[in-house]
Amino acid sequence: MFSDRFSRNHYTRAGIRDVIPVMPPEKEALVRYGRELRAAREKSGMTQTALAHAANTSKSTISAVERGLTAPSPRLRSDVGEALGSERLARVWEELTGDGREAWKTEVAELVDQASAVYEYLVLVWPAHLQRESYAQALIKHGAQWLTDEEVQSRAAGRAKRSASLAESTHPKLWLVIDEALLYRRYGGVEVTREQLEHVVELVECGRITVQLIPVDTPNHPGTGGPFKLITTAGAQTDVLFAESAREGQLVTNSAETTSWRMQFAALQSAARSPDETLQSLRAELRKLNDGQ
């Protein structure tokens, strides 16, 4: 059990802005951006240490970006551009990567599919890899109202196909901690919500996933920092953290960072109801939905 491995500790986001954003361009793009950064730095007469100081980051980070080994976060790109007095770097990044609105979701999906275990904290919605098609349509339609009906249907069908595949597989192991408020959200109406919750309950009952529920009246809620995933892959030296927002997310592989978030997940587990108690709550809510409430 995850909480058996990691004790509760203070949660910190320090340094998260300098790690890999979840909109990774191709390797060639990283190398080209790194060359542009190095050229701009050398033209300005700054050393890597001086630039790191001016951009409030580390020399190793600047070195990794210049060598194309690490993708800089939006904040870091802004800081180095300001430190070097260069607007060209921002233009180069845009030309190399484009907007990439959906790209980070694709990479995270691939990481989850290849993982041995995923520990996830959720606030508003069930994760994409567990969504039924009607539920996914309701979320996408109202969460991205600029999309056409065809685009909504295509994306929802893709999520549903992946969800079905994951449900039939034995990996990765999925452990979810959810905020109780999620149960009371009727995305797409009662019938759509009922179908989605029924799917989740079936997965819990057959042992495919484990879910814990944090009550809405929890006085000291450890989940105020927002949703996140900890992705464990066999053979990897460290877990991968995915901390997300509506517009973008970040992948963190730094061992100190991921250790802090493991302990944060343990704190969430400690505040949550047990898996058995949670299953009873899920069943009770499903009964309400079956009654049309």
PDB file of C-alpha atoms in Angstrom:
ATOM      1  CA  MET A   1       0.000   0.000   0.000  1.00  0.00           C
ATOM      2  CA  PHE A   2       1.311   3.404  -0.972  1.00  0.00           C
ATOM      3  CA  SER A   3       0.899   4.952   2.470  1.00  0.00           C
ATOM      4  CA  ASP A   4       2.951   2.110   3.954  1.00  0.00           C
ATOM      5  CA  ARG A   5       5.924   3.155   1.815  1.00  0.00           C
ATOM      6  CA  PHE A   6       5.863   6.873   2.448  1.00  0.00           C
ATOM      7  CA  SER A   7       5.169   8.801   5.642  1.00  0.00           C
ATOM      8  CA  ARG A   8       3.326  12.089   5.906  1.00  0.00           C
ATOM      9  CA  ASN A   9       5.457  15.198   5.395  1.00  0.00           C
ATOM     10  CA  HIS A  10       5.154  18.848   4.482  1.00  0.00           C
ATOM     11  CA  TYR A  11       4.191  19.335   0.832  1.00  0.00           C
ATOM     12  CA  THR A  12       6.250  21.672  -1.321  1.00  0.00           C
ATOM     13  CA  ARG A  13       6.152  22.893  -4.928  1.00  0.00           C
ATOM     14  CA  ALA A  14       9.597  24.515  -4.701  1.00  0.00           C
ATOM     15  CA  GLY A  15      11.499  24.202  -7.943  1.00  0.00           C
ATOM     16  CA  ILE A  16       8.619  22.657  -9.915  1.00  0.00           C
ATOM     17  CA  ARG A  17       8.585  25.460 -12.469  1.00  0.00           C
ATOM     18  CA  ASP A  18      11.969  24.455 -13.893  1.00  0.00           C
ATOM     19  CA  VAL A  19      11.131  20.866 -14.723  1.00  0.00           C
ATOM     20  CA  ILE A  20       9.915  19.288 -17.946  1.00  0.00           C
ATOM     21  CA  PRO A  21       6.581  20.724 -19.143  1.00  0.00           C
ATOM     22  CA  VAL A  22       4.071  18.211 -20.418  1.00  0.00           C
ATOM     23  CA  MET A  23       4.132  19.671 -23.895  1.00  0.00           C
ATOM     24  CA  PRO A  24       7.463  18.071 -24.944  1.00  0.00           C
ATOM     25  CA  PRO A  25       8.612  18.931 -28.456  1.00  0.00           C
ATOM     26  CA  GLU A  26      10.601  16.509 -30.560  1.00  0.00           C
ATOM     27  CA  LYS A  27      14.226  15.970 -29.654  1.00  0.00           C
ATOM     28  CA  GLU A  28      15.343  18.003 -32.673  1.00  0.00           C
ATOM     29  CA  ALA A  29      13.317  20.980 -31.458  1.00  0.00           C
ATOM     30  CA  LEU A  30      14.920  20.782 -28.010  1.00  0.00           C
ATOM     31  CA  VAL A  31      18.384  20.666 -29.529  1.00  0.00           C
ATOM     32  CA  ARG A  32      17.667  23.637 -31.796  1.00  0.00           C
ATOM     33  CA  TYR A  33      16.228  25.699 -28.943  1.00  0.00           C
ATOM     34  CA  GLY A  34      19.237  24.805 -26.806  1.00  0.00           C
ATOM     35  CA  ARG A  35      21.577  26.047 -29.512  1.00  0.00           C
ATOM     36  CA  GLU A  36      19.653  29.320 -29.757  1.00  0.00           C
ATOM     37  CA  LEU A  37      19.835  29.763 -25.990  1.00  0.00           C
ATOM     38  CA  ARG A  38      23.559  29.088 -25.901  1.00  0.00           C
ATOM     39  CA  ALA A  39      24.166  31.505 -28.803  1.00  0.00           C
ATOM     40  CA  ALA A  40      22.116  34.234 -27.096  1.00  0.00           C
ATOM     41  CA  ARG A  41      23.925  33.672 -23.796  1.00  0.00           C
ATOM     42  CA  GLU A  42      27.376  33.782 -25.362  1.00  0.00           C
ATOM     43  CA  LYS A  43      26.463  36.880 -27.367  1.00  0.00           C
ATOM     44  CA  SER A  44      25.475  38.603 -24.133  1.00  0.00           C
ATOM     45  CA  GLY A  45      28.776  37.621 -22.506  1.00  0.00           C
ATOM     46  CA  MET A  46      27.037  35.722 -19.680  1.00  0.00           C
ATOM     47  CA  THR A  47      28.263  32.451 -18.250  1.00  0.00           C
ATOM     48  CA  GLN A  48      25.859  29.611 -17.482  1.00  0.00           C
ATOM     49  CA  THR A  49      26.239  30.407 -13.799  1.00  0.00           C
ATOM     50  CA  ALA A  50      25.404  34.082 -14.346  1.00  0.00           C
ATOM     51  CA  LEU A  51      22.358  33.250 -16.448  1.00  0.00           C
ATOM     52  CA  ALA A  52      21.176  30.700 -13.904  1.00  0.00           C
ATOM     53  CA  HIS A  53      21.428  33.330 -11.166  1.00  0.00           C
ATOM     54  CA  ALA A  54      19.560  35.914 -13.242  1.00  0.00           C
ATOM     55  CA  ALA A  55      16.827  33.405 -14.147  1.00  0.00           C
ATOM     56  CA  ASN A  56      16.539  32.064 -10.584  1.00  0.00           C
ATOM     57  CA  THR A  57      17.439  28.511 -11.550  1.00  0.00           C
ATOM     58  CA  SER A  58      20.502  26.252 -11.471  1.00  0.00           C
ATOM     59  CA  LYS A  59      23.536  26.032 -13.720  1.00  0.00           C
ATOM     60  CA  SER A  60      22.777  22.352 -14.340  1.00  0.00           C
ATOM     61  CA  THR A  61      19.317  23.273 -15.626  1.00  0.00           C
ATOM     62  CA  ILE A  62      20.742  25.859 -18.037  1.00  0.00           C
ATOM     63  CA  SER A  63      23.331  23.337 -19.193  1.00  0.00           C
ATOM     64  CA  ALA A  64      20.715  20.629 -19.752  1.00  0.00           C
ATOM     65  CA  VAL A  65      18.484  22.995 -21.753  1.00  0.00           C
ATOM     66  CA  GLU A  66      21.399  24.168 -23.905  1.00  0.00           C
ATOM     67  CA  ARG A  67      22.319  20.560 -24.685  1.00  0.00           C
ATOM     68  CA  GLY A  68      18.742  19.688 -25.609  1.00  0.00           C
ATOM     69  CA  LEU A  69      18.363  17.268 -22.716  1.00  0.00           C
ATOM     70  CA  THR A  70      15.576  19.110 -20.905  1.00  0.00           C
ATOM     71  CA  ALA A  71      12.581  21.086 -22.115  1.00  0.00           C
ATOM     72  CA  PRO A  72      12.328  24.424 -20.265  1.00  0.00           C
ATOM     73  CA  SER A  73       9.106  25.337 -18.523  1.00  0.00           C
ATOM     74  CA  PRO A  74       7.154  28.412 -19.692  1.00  0.00           C
ATOM     75  CA  ARG A  75       8.347  30.346 -16.624  1.00  0.00           C
ATOM     76  CA  LEU A  76      11.979  29.430 -17.258  1.00  0.00           C
ATOM     77  CA  ARG A  77      11.725  30.420 -20.939  1.00  0.00           C
ATOM     78  CA  SER A  78      10.329  33.783 -19.883  1.00  0.00           C
ATOM     79  CA  ASP A  79      13.034  34.310 -17.256  1.00  0.00           C
ATOM     80  CA  VAL A  80      15.986  33.483 -19.514  1.00  0.00           C
ATOM     81  CA  GLY A  81      14.527  35.641 -22.288  1.00  0.00           C
ATOM     82  CA  GLU A  82      14.220  38.568 -19.900  1.00  0.00           C
ATOM     83  CA  ALA A  83      17.685  37.981 -18.458  1.00  0.00           C
ATOM     84  CA  LEU A  84      19.220  37.957 -21.934  1.00  0.00           C
ATOM     85  CA  GLY A  85      17.039  40.764 -23.258  1.00  0.00           C
ATOM     86  CA  SER A  86      16.004  38.475 -26.108  1.00  0.00           C
ATOM     87  CA  GLU A  87      12.552  38.244 -27.639  1.00  0.00           C
ATOM     88  CA  ARG A  88      13.886  35.908 -30.318  1.00  0.00           C
ATOM     89  CA  LEU A  89      13.998  32.929 -27.964  1.00  0.00           C
ATOM     90  CA  ALA A  90      10.230  33.075 -27.436  1.00  0.00           C
ATOM     91  CA  ARG A  91       9.650  33.255 -31.201  1.00  0.00           C
ATOM     92  CA  VAL A  92      11.999  30.334 -31.798  1.00  0.00           C
ATOM     93  CA  TRP A  93      10.172  28.179 -29.234  1.00  0.00           C
ATOM     94  CA  GLU A  94       6.805  28.971 -30.786  1.00  0.00           C
ATOM     95  CA  GLU A  95       8.083  28.173 -34.272  1.00  0.00           C
ATOM     96  CA  LEU A  96       9.553  24.882 -33.109  1.00  0.00           C
ATOM     97  CA  THR A  97       6.713  23.619 -30.973  1.00  0.00           C
ATOM     98  CA  GLY A  98       3.501  25.403 -31.930  1.00  0.00           C
ATOM     99  CA  ASP A  99       0.709  25.664 -29.419  1.00  0.00           C
ATOM    100  CA  GLY A 100       0.547  21.954 -28.523  1.00  0.00           C
ATOM    101  CA  ARG A 101      -2.720  22.151 -26.583  1.00  0.00           C
ATOM    102  CA  GLU A 102      -3.369  18.386 -26.648  1.00  0.00           C
ATOM    103  CA  ALA A 103       0.209  17.120 -26.934  1.00  0.00           C
ATOM    104  CA  TRP A 104       0.849  16.855 -23.194  1.00  0.00           C
ATOM    105  CA  LYS A 105      -2.303  14.801 -22.705  1.00  0.00           C
ATOM    106  CA  THR A 106      -1.060  12.322 -25.269  1.00  0.00           C
ATOM    107  CA  GLU A 107       2.277  11.821 -23.547  1.00  0.00           C
ATOM    108  CA  VAL A 108       0.726  11.398 -20.118  1.00  0.00           C
ATOM    109  CA  ALA A 109      -1.693   8.829 -21.566  1.00  0.00           C
ATOM    110  CA  GLU A 110       1.245   6.866 -22.939  1.00  0.00           C
ATOM    111  CA  LEU A 111       3.058   7.024 -19.610  1.00  0.00           C
ATOM    112  CA  VAL A 112      -0.014   5.707 -17.782  1.00  0.00           C
ATOM    113  CA  ASP A 113      -0.502   2.883 -20.281  1.00  0.00           C
ATOM    114  CA  GLN A 114       3.118   1.775 -19.837  1.00  0.00           C
ATOM    115  CA  ALA A 115       3.182   2.144 -16.051  1.00  0.00           C
ATOM    116  CA  SER A 116       3.148  -0.602 -13.462  1.00  0.00           C
ATOM    117  CA  ALA A 117       1.180   1.575 -11.013  1.00  0.00           C
ATOM    118  CA  VAL A 118      -0.503   4.984 -10.957  1.00  0.00           C
ATOM    119  CA  TYR A 119      -1.408   6.825  -7.759  1.00  0.00           C
ATOM    120  CA  GLU A 120      -3.785   9.666  -8.506  1.00  0.00           C
ATOM    121  CA  TYR A 121      -5.608  12.433  -6.655  1.00  0.00           C
ATOM    122  CA  LEU A 122      -8.773  13.764  -8.322  1.00  0.00           C
ATOM    123  CA  VAL A 123     -10.994  16.732  -7.562  1.00  0.00           C
ATOM    124  CA  LEU A 124     -13.547  17.466 -10.298  1.00  0.00           C
ATOM    125  CA  VAL A 125     -13.770  14.553 -12.746  1.00  0.00           C
ATOM    126  CA  TRP A 126     -12.928  10.896 -13.144  1.00  0.00           C
ATOM    127  CA  PRO A 127      -9.643  10.434 -15.058  1.00  0.00           C
ATOM    128  CA  ALA A 128      -9.709  10.157 -18.858  1.00  0.00           C
ATOM    129  CA  HIS A 129      -8.505   6.553 -18.709  1.00  0.00           C
ATOM    130  CA  LEU A 130     -11.680   5.567 -16.804  1.00  0.00           C
ATOM    131  CA  GLN A 131     -14.260   7.627 -18.686  1.00  0.00           C
ATOM    132  CA  ARG A 132     -17.262   6.220 -20.514  1.00  0.00           C
ATOM    133  CA  GLU A 133     -17.972   7.808 -23.891  1.00  0.00           C
ATOM    134  CA  SER A 134     -21.105   9.735 -22.862  1.00  0.00           C
ATOM    135  CA  TYR A 135     -19.344  11.096 -19.783  1.00  0.00           C
ATOM    136  CA  ALA A 136     -16.301  12.103 -21.842  1.00  0.00           C
ATOM    137  CA  GLN A 137     -18.549  13.855 -24.380  1.00  0.00           C
ATOM    138  CA  ALA A 138     -20.205  15.914 -21.649  1.00  0.00           C
ATOM    139  CA  LEU A 139     -16.852  16.951 -20.203  1.00  0.00           C
ATOM    140  CA  ILE A 140     -15.241  17.807 -23.536  1.00  0.00           C
ATOM    141  CA  LYS A 141     -18.279  19.607 -24.947  1.00  0.00           C
ATOM    142  CA  HIS A 142     -18.611  21.998 -22.034  1.00  0.00           C
ATOM    143  CA  GLY A 143     -14.937  22.173 -21.118  1.00  0.00           C
ATOM    144  CA  ALA A 144     -13.785  23.077 -24.643  1.00  0.00           C
ATOM    145  CA  GLN A 145     -16.711  24.843 -26.245  1.00  0.00           C
ATOM    146  CA  TRP A 146     -14.690  25.911 -29.298  1.00  0.00           C
ATOM    147  CA  LEU A 147     -14.586  22.308 -30.574  1.00  0.00           C
ATOM    148  CA  THR A 148     -16.961  21.105 -33.279  1.00  0.00           C
ATOM    149  CA  ASP A 149     -19.414  18.288 -32.567  1.00  0.00           C
ATOM    150  CA  GLU A 150     -17.278  15.990 -34.713  1.00  0.00           C
ATOM    151  CA  GLU A 151     -14.153  16.840 -32.719  1.00  0.00           C
ATOM    152  CA  VAL A 152     -15.974  16.261 -29.434  1.00  0.00           C
ATOM    153  CA  GLN A 153     -17.255  12.880 -30.587  1.00  0.00           C
ATOM    154  CA  SER A 154     -13.838  11.840 -31.895  1.00  0.00           C
ATOM    155  CA  ARG A 155     -12.041  12.723 -28.665  1.00  0.00           C
ATOM    156  CA  ALA A 156     -14.706  11.110 -26.497  1.00  0.00           C
ATOM    157  CA  ALA A 157     -14.581   7.929 -28.573  1.00  0.00           C
ATOM    158  CA  GLY A 158     -10.810   7.847 -28.158  1.00  0.00           C
ATOM    159  CA  ARG A 159     -11.078   8.126 -24.394  1.00  0.00           C
ATOM    160  CA  ALA A 160     -13.759   5.434 -24.245  1.00  0.00           C
ATOM    161  CA  LYS A 161     -11.661   3.050 -26.351  1.00  0.00           C
ATOM    162  CA  ARG A 162      -8.666   3.563 -24.085  1.00  0.00           C
ATOM    163  CA  SER A 163     -10.829   3.181 -20.978  1.00  0.00           C
ATOM    164  CA  ALA A 164     -12.202  -0.129 -22.248  1.00  0.00           C
ATOM    165  CA  SER A 165      -8.707  -1.371 -23.020  1.00  0.00           C
ATOM    166  CA  LEU A 166      -7.401  -0.415 -19.596  1.00  0.00           C
ATOM    167  CA  ALA A 167     -10.374  -2.047 -17.858  1.00  0.00           C
ATOM    168  CA  GLU A 168      -9.614  -5.346 -19.595  1.00  0.00           C
ATOM    169  CA  SER A 169      -5.892  -5.184 -18.779  1.00  0.00           C
ATOM    170  CA  THR A 170      -4.217  -6.191 -15.545  1.00  0.00           C
ATOM    171  CA  HIS A 171      -1.901  -3.163 -15.504  1.00  0.00           C
ATOM    172  CA  PRO A 172      -1.217  -0.569 -14.442  1.00  0.00           C
ATOM    173  CA  LYS A 173      -2.390  -0.861 -10.875  1.00  0.00           C
ATOM    174  CA  LEU A 174      -4.601   2.175 -10.236  1.00  0.00           C
ATOM    175  CA  TRP A 175      -5.050   3.746  -6.817  1.00  0.00           C
ATOM    176  CA  LEU A 176      -7.307   6.802  -6.728  1.00  0.00           C
ATOM    177  CA  VAL A 177      -7.979   9.246  -3.938  1.00  0.00           C
ATOM    178  CA  ILE A 178     -10.972  11.430  -4.806  1.00  0.00           C
ATOM    179  CA  ASP A 179     -12.667  14.391  -3.251  1.00  0.00           C
ATOM    180  CA  GLU A 180     -16.231  13.484  -2.248  1.00  0.00           C
ATOM    181  CA  ALA A 181     -17.573  16.497  -4.160  1.00  0.00           C
ATOM    182  CA  LEU A 182     -16.818  14.634  -7.395  1.00  0.00           C
ATOM    183  CA  LEU A 183     -19.658  12.218  -6.635  1.00  0.00           C
ATOM    184  CA  TYR A 184     -22.234  15.001  -6.586  1.00  0.00           C
ATOM    185  CA  ARG A 185     -21.407  16.466  -9.984  1.00  0.00           C
ATOM    186  CA  ARG A 186     -23.975  15.485 -12.618  1.00  0.00           C
ATOM    187  CA  TYR A 187     -21.969  15.969 -15.799  1.00  0.00           C
ATOM    188  CA  GLY A 188     -24.277  15.285 -18.739  1.00  0.00           C
ATOM    189  CA  GLY A 189     -27.217  14.665 -16.432  1.00  0.00           C
ATOM    190  CA  VAL A 190     -28.268  11.884 -14.091  1.00  0.00           C
ATOM    191  CA  GLU A 191     -28.175   9.072 -16.639  1.00  0.00           C
ATOM    192  CA  VAL A 192     -24.676   9.908 -17.876  1.00  0.00           C
ATOM    193  CA  THR A 193     -23.413  10.241 -14.314  1.00  0.00           C
ATOM    194  CA  ARG A 194     -25.055   6.956 -13.349  1.00  0.00           C
ATOM    195  CA  GLU A 195     -23.418   5.109 -16.243  1.00  0.00           C
ATOM    196  CA  GLN A 196     -20.010   6.518 -15.323  1.00  0.00           C
ATOM    197  CA  LEU A 197     -20.285   5.713 -11.622  1.00  0.00           C
ATOM    198  CA  GLU A 198     -21.566   2.235 -12.406  1.00  0.00           C
ATOM    199  CA  HIS A 199     -18.450   1.638 -14.479  1.00  0.00           C
ATOM    200  CA  VAL A 200     -16.206   2.799 -11.626  1.00  0.00           C
ATOM    201  CA  VAL A 201     -18.030   0.656  -9.061  1.00  0.00           C
ATOM    202  CA  GLU A 202     -17.652  -2.400 -11.289  1.00  0.00           C
ATOM    203  CA  LEU A 203     -13.908  -1.805 -11.550  1.00  0.00           C
ATOM    204  CA  VAL A 204     -13.623  -1.444  -7.777  1.00  0.00           C
ATOM    205  CA  GLU A 205     -15.702  -4.542  -7.075  1.00  0.00           C
ATOM    206  CA  CYS A 206     -13.634  -6.721  -9.397  1.00  0.00           C
ATOM    207  CA  GLY A 207     -10.404  -5.416  -7.862  1.00  0.00           C
ATOM    208  CA  ARG A 208      -9.165  -3.648 -10.981  1.00  0.00           C
ATOM    209  CA  ILE A 209      -8.823  -0.290  -9.195  1.00  0.00           C
ATOM    210  CA  THR A 210      -8.706   0.943  -5.603  1.00  0.00           C
ATOM    211  CA  VAL A 211     -10.534   4.130  -4.608  1.00  0.00           C
ATOM    212  CA  GLN A 212     -10.503   6.161  -1.400  1.00  0.00           C
ATOM    213  CA  LEU A 213     -12.857   9.033  -0.693  1.00  0.00           C
ATOM    214  CA  ILE A 214     -12.000  12.226   1.196  1.00  0.00           C
ATOM    215  CA  PRO A 215     -15.163  13.523   2.934  1.00  0.00           C
ATOM    216  CA  VAL A 216     -16.297  17.031   2.041  1.00  0.00           C
ATOM    217  CA  ASP A 217     -16.231  18.033   5.700  1.00  0.00           C
ATOM    218  CA  THR A 218     -12.548  17.129   6.187  1.00  0.00           C
ATOM    219  CA  PRO A 219     -11.197  20.049   8.270  1.00  0.00           C
ATOM    220  CA  ASN A 220      -7.549  19.704   7.270  1.00  0.00           C
ATOM    221  CA  HIS A 221      -7.640  18.774   3.599  1.00  0.00           C
ATOM    222  CA  PRO A 222      -4.216  17.817   2.133  1.00  0.00           C
ATOM    223  CA  GLY A 223      -5.438  18.171  -1.471  1.00  0.00           C
ATOM    224  CA  THR A 224      -5.683  21.929  -1.833  1.00  0.00           C
ATOM    225  CA  GLY A 225      -2.722  21.968  -4.263  1.00  0.00           C
ATOM    226  CA  GLY A 226      -4.813  20.410  -7.025  1.00  0.00           C
ATOM    227  CA  PRO A 227      -4.924  17.077  -8.862  1.00  0.00           C
ATOM    228  CA  PHE A 228      -1.807  15.072  -9.637  1.00  0.00           C
ATOM    229  CA  LYS A 229      -0.571  11.631 -10.671  1.00  0.00           C
ATOM    230  CA  LEU A 230       2.432   9.634  -9.513  1.00  0.00           C
ATOM    231  CA  ILE A 231       3.399   7.192 -12.237  1.00  0.00           C
ATOM    232  CA  THR A 232       5.586   4.199 -11.385  1.00  0.00           C
ATOM    233  CA  THR A 233       7.265   2.201 -14.134  1.00  0.00           C
ATOM    234  CA  ALA A 234       9.120  -1.065 -13.596  1.00  0.00           C
ATOM    235  CA  GLY A 235      12.857  -0.623 -13.918  1.00  0.00           C
ATOM    236  CA  ALA A 236      12.733   3.167 -13.663  1.00  0.00           C
ATOM    237  CA  GLN A 237      14.972   4.749 -11.039  1.00  0.00           C
ATOM    238  CA  THR A 238      12.339   7.258  -9.992  1.00  0.00           C
ATOM    239  CA  ASP A 239       8.609   7.848 -10.275  1.00  0.00           C
ATOM    240  CA  VAL A 240       7.183  10.485 -12.603  1.00  0.00           C
ATOM    241  CA  LEU A 241       4.930  13.180 -11.216  1.00  0.00           C
ATOM    242  CA  PHE A 242       2.285  14.816 -13.383  1.00  0.00           C
ATOM    243  CA  ALA A 243       0.902  18.018 -11.863  1.00  0.00           C
ATOM    244  CA  GLU A 244      -1.781  19.481 -14.088  1.00  0.00           C
ATOM    245  CA  SER A 245      -3.873  22.529 -14.850  1.00  0.00           C
ATOM    246  CA  ALA A 246      -6.492  23.242 -17.508  1.00  0.00           C
ATOM    247  CA  ARG A 247      -3.950  24.757 -19.896  1.00  0.00           C
ATOM    248  CA  GLU A 248      -0.848  22.683 -19.309  1.00  0.00           C
ATOM    249  CA  GLY A 249       0.904  20.332 -16.998  1.00  0.00           C
ATOM    250  CA  GLN A 250       4.364  19.390 -15.886  1.00  0.00           C
ATOM    251  CA  LEU A 251       6.237  16.133 -15.682  1.00  0.00           C
ATOM    252  CA  VAL A 252       8.652  15.954 -12.762  1.00  0.00           C
ATOM    253  CA  THR A 253      11.318  13.264 -12.493  1.00  0.00           C
ATOM    254  CA  ASN A 254      13.540  14.861  -9.857  1.00  0.00           C
ATOM    255  CA  SER A 255      13.733  12.338  -7.002  1.00  0.00           C
ATOM    256  CA  ALA A 256      13.459  14.991  -4.278  1.00  0.00           C
ATOM    257  CA  GLU A 257      10.300  16.401  -5.867  1.00  0.00           C
ATOM    258  CA  THR A 258       8.635  13.037  -6.423  1.00  0.00           C
ATOM    259  CA  THR A 259       9.435  11.964  -2.863  1.00  0.00           C
ATOM    260  CA  SER A 260       7.632  15.032  -1.540  1.00  0.00           C
ATOM    261  CA  TRP A 261       4.588  14.234  -3.640  1.00  0.00           C
ATOM    262  CA  ARG A 262       4.618  10.589  -2.553  1.00  0.00           C
ATOM    263  CA  MET A 263       4.377  11.786   1.010  1.00  0.00           C
ATOM    264  CA  GLN A 264       1.593  14.141  -0.050  1.00  0.00           C
ATOM    265  CA  PHE A 265      -0.316  11.207  -1.484  1.00  0.00           C
ATOM    266  CA  ALA A 266       0.197   9.342   1.789  1.00  0.00           C
ATOM    267  CA  ALA A 267      -1.286  12.338   3.610  1.00  0.00           C
ATOM    268  CA  LEU A 268      -4.314  12.215   1.297  1.00  0.00           C
ATOM    269  CA  GLN A 269      -4.748   8.515   2.007  1.00  0.00           C
ATOM    270  CA  SER A 270      -4.584   9.194   5.725  1.00  0.00           C
ATOM    271  CA  ALA A 271      -7.367  11.787   5.440  1.00  0.00           C
ATOM    272  CA  ALA A 272      -9.537   9.540   3.275  1.00  0.00           C
ATOM    273  CA  ARG A 273     -11.999   6.792   4.107  1.00  0.00           C
ATOM    274  CA  SER A 274     -10.807   3.219   3.709  1.00  0.00           C
ATOM    275  CA  PRO A 275     -11.341   1.443   0.376  1.00  0.00           C
ATOM    276  CA  ASP A 276     -14.168  -0.647   1.885  1.00  0.00           C
ATOM    277  CA  GLU A 277     -15.911   2.398   3.344  1.00  0.00           C
ATOM    278  CA  THR A 278     -15.441   4.221   0.056  1.00  0.00           C
ATOM    279  CA  LEU A 279     -17.052   1.373  -1.894  1.00  0.00           C
ATOM    280  CA  GLN A 280     -20.076   1.600   0.358  1.00  0.00           C
ATOM    281  CA  SER A 281     -20.294   5.340  -0.340  1.00  0.00           C
ATOM    282  CA  LEU A 282     -20.011   4.757  -4.090  1.00  0.00           C
ATOM    283  CA  ARG A 283     -22.770   2.152  -3.983  1.00  0.00           C
ATOM    284  CA  ALA A 284     -24.990   4.481  -1.941  1.00  0.00           C
ATOM    285  CA  GLU A 285     -24.548   7.276  -4.479  1.00  0.00           C
ATOM    286  CA  LEU A 286     -25.244   4.846  -7.316  1.00  0.00           C
ATOM    287  CA  ARG A 287     -28.517   3.861  -5.663  1.00  0.00           C
ATOM    288  CA  LYS A 288     -29.516   7.536  -5.605  1.00  0.00           C
ATOM    289  CA  LEU A 289     -28.737   7.831  -9.290  1.00  0.00           C
ATOM    290  CA  ASN A 290     -30.740   4.708 -10.064  1.00  0.00           C
ATOM    291  CA  ASP A 291     -33.646   6.372  -8.280  1.00  0.00           C
ATOM    292  CA  GLY A 292     -33.226   9.423 -10.525  1.00  0.00           C
ATOM    293  CA  GLN A 293     -31.825  11.735  -7.869  1.00  0.00           C
TER     294      GLN A 293
END
